[in-house]
Coordinates of C-alpha atoms in Angstrom, one line a residue:
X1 CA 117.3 -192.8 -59.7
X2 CA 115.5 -194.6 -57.0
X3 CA 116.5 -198.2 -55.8
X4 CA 114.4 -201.1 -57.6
X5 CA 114.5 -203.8 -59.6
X6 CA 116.0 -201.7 -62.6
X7 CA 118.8 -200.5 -60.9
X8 CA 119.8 -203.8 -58.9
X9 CA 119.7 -205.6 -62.2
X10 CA 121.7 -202.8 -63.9
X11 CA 124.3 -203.4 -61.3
X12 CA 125.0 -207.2 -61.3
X13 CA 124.2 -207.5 -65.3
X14 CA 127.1 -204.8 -65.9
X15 CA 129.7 -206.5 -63.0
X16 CA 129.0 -209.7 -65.2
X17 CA 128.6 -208.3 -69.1
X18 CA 129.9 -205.0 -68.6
X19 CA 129.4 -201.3 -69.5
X20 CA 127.1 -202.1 -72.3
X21 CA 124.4 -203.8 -70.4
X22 CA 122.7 -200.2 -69.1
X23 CA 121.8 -199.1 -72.6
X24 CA 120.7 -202.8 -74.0
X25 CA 118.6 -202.9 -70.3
X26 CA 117.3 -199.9 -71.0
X27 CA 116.0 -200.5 -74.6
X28 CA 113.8 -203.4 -73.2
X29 CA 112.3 -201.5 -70.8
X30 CA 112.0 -198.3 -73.4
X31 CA 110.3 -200.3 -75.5
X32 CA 107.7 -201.6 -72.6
X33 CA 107.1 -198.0 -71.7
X34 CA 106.2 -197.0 -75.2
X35 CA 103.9 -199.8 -75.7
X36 CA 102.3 -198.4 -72.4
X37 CA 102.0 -194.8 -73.1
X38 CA 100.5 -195.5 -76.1
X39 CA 97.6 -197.8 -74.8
X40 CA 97.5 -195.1 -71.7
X41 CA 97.2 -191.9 -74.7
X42 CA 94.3 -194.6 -75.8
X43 CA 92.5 -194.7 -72.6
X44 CA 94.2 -197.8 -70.9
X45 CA 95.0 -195.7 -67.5
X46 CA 92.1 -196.4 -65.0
X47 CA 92.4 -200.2 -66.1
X48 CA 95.9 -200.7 -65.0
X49 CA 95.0 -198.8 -61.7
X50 CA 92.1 -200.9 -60.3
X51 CA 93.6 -202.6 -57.3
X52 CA 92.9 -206.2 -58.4
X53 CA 95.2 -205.6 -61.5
X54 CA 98.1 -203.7 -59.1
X55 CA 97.4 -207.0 -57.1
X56 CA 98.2 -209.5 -59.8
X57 CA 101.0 -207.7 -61.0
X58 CA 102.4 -207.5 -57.6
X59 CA 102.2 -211.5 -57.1
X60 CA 103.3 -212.3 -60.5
X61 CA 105.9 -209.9 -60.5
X62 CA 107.0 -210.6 -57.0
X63 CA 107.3 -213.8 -58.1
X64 CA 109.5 -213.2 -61.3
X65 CA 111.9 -210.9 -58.8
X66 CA 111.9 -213.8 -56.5
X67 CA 112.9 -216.7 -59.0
X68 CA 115.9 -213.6 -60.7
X69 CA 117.2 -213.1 -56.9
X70 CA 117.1 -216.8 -55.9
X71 CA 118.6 -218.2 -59.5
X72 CA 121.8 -215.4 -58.8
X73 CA 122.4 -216.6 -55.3
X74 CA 122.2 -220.0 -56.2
X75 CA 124.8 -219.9 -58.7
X76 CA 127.2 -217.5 -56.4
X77 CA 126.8 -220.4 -53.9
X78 CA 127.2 -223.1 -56.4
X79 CA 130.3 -221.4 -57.9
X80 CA 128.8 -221.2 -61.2
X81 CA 129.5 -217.2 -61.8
X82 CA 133.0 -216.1 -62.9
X83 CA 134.7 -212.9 -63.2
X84 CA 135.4 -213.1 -67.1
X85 CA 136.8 -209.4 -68.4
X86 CA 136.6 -210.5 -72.4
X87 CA 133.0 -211.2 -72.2
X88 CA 131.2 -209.7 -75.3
X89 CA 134.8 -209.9 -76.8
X90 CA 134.9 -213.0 -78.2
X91 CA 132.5 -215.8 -79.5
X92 CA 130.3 -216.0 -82.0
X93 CA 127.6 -213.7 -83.8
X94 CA 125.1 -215.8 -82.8
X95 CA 126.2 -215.8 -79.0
X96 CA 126.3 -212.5 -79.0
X97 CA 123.1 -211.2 -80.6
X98 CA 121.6 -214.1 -77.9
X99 CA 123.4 -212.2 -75.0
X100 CA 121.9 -208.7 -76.8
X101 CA 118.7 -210.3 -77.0
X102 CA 118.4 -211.7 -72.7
X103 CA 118.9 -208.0 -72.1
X104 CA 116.4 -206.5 -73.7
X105 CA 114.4 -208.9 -72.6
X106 CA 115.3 -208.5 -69.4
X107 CA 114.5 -204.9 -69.1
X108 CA 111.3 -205.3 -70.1
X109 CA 110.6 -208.1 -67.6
X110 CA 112.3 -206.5 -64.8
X111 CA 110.4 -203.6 -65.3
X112 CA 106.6 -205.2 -65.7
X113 CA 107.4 -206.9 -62.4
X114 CA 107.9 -204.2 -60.7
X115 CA 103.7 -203.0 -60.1
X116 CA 104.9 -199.5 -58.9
X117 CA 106.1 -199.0 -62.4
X118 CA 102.7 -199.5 -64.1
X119 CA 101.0 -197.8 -61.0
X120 CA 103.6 -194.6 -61.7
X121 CA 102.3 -194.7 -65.3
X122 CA 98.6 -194.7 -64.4
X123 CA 98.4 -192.0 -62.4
X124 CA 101.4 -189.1 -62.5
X125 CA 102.9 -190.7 -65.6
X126 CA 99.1 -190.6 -66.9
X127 CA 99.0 -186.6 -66.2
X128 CA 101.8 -186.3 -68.2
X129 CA 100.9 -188.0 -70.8
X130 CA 97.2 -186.0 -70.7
X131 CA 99.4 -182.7 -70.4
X132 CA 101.8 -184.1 -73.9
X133 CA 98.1 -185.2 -75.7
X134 CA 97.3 -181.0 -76.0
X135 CA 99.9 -181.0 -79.2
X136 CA 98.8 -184.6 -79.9
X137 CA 100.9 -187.3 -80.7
X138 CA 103.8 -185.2 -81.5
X139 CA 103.6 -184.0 -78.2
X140 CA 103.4 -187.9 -76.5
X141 CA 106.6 -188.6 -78.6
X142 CA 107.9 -185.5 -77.5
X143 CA 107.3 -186.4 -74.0
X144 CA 108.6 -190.2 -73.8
X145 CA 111.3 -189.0 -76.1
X146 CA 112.6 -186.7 -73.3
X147 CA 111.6 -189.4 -70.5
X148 CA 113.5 -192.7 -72.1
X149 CA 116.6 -190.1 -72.6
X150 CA 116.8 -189.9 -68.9
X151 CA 116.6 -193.1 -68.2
X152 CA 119.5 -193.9 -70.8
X153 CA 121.7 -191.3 -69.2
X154 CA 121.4 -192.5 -65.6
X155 CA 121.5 -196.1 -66.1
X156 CA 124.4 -196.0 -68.8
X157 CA 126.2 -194.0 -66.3
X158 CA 125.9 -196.6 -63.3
X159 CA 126.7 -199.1 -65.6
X160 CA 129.6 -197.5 -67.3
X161 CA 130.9 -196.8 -63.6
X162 CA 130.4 -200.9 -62.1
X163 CA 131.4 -202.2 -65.6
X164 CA 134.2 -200.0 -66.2
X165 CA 135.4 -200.8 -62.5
X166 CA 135.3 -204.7 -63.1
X167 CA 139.0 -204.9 -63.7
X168 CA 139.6 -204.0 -59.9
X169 CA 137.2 -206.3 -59.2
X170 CA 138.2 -209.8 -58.1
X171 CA 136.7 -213.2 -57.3
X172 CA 135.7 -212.4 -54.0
X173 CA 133.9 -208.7 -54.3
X174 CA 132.3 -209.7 -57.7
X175 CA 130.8 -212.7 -55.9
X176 CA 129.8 -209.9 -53.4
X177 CA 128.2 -207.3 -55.6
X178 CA 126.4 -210.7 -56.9
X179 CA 125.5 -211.6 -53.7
X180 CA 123.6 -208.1 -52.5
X181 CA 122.4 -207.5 -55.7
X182 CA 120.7 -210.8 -55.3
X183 CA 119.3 -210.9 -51.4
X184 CA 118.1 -206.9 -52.6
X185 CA 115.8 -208.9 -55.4
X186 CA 114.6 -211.5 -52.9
X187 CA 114.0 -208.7 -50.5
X188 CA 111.5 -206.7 -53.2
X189 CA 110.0 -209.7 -54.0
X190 CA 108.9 -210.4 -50.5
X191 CA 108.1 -206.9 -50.3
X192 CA 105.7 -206.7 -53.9
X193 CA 104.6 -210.4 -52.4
X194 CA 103.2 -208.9 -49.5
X195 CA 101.4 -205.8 -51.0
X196 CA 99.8 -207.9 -53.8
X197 CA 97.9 -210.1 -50.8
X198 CA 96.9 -206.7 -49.0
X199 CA 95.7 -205.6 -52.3
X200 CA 93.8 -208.9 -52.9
X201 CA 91.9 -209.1 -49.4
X202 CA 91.6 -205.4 -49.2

């Protein structure tokens, strides 16, 4: 529930695609997080912890945040972004599996950019998954069952509350919403920027 990457994203992908853009967000970044808590059950955790590697992910992923922030202010300030309540309505199958597909794809690359995500996973998320690995893999799939369940929950909620609230939306707020959903990315970049150097000279 706390503000990051996931969220922000959330927010201006549902004012633009609407309500169904939390769950498709979420399935990216559901399938990342498996991916991960299997290589953690495998013995993956005190790699992904070593400060070098929290470095790297912190520039790369700074710089993947920076490029998603400055790409949505450029087109608010270019005009390119529209207020279109019949998107995902209309068009073609194959428009709309691609639109399906950017999602998903774009919760799982939000979510590797963000370096306190995999630093979460190595060390609480890493006790957990220790705790779940006394009933064996059951218990793991047990666990991230419960855990991606959450995550389903709170984001379809926020986006079922901006996308459902898009028709009292118009021109001006949307480009807003765009707008501080956009300088919020470019402001985490800067800050995962910065703690990736302090990392890497530490």
């Amino acid at each position: 529930m706390m503000p990051g990457p996931l969220l922000t994203v959330t927010v201006a992908e549902s004012a633009r695609q609407g309500a169904k853009a939390g769950p498709l967000l979420v399935v990216g970044h559901g399938l990342l997080e498996a991916a991960l808590v299997a290589a953690i059950a495998l013995g993956i955790g005190p790699f992904i912890a070593r400060q070098g590697v929290v470095a790297g992910i912190s520039l790369v992923g700074g710089g993947f945040l920076l490029w998603m922030g400055a790409t949505i202010l450029r087109d608010v300030v270019k005009g390119r972004v529209s207020l279109d309540l019949t998107a995902g309505t209309k068009g073609s199958n194959s428009a709309a599996s691609a639109g399906v597909g950017r999602l998903i794809g774009l919760g799982a690359g939000v979510s590797l950019s963000n370096p306190y995500w995999s630093l979460w996973w190595a060390t609480i998320g890493l006790s957990y998954v220790n705790v779940a690995l006394r009933w064996g893999w059951g218990g793991v799939a047990v666990f991230f069952t419960g855990h991606i369940l959450a995550d389903l929950v709170w984001y379809a909620a926020v986006a079922g509350v901006v996308g459902g609230g898009r028709r009292f939306l118009g021109p001006a707020l949307y480009r807003a919403v765009l707008t501080v959903a956009a300088l919020f990315l470019i402001g985490l970049a800067g800050y995962f920027i910065l703690k990736g150097l302090e990392y890497w000279h530490f």
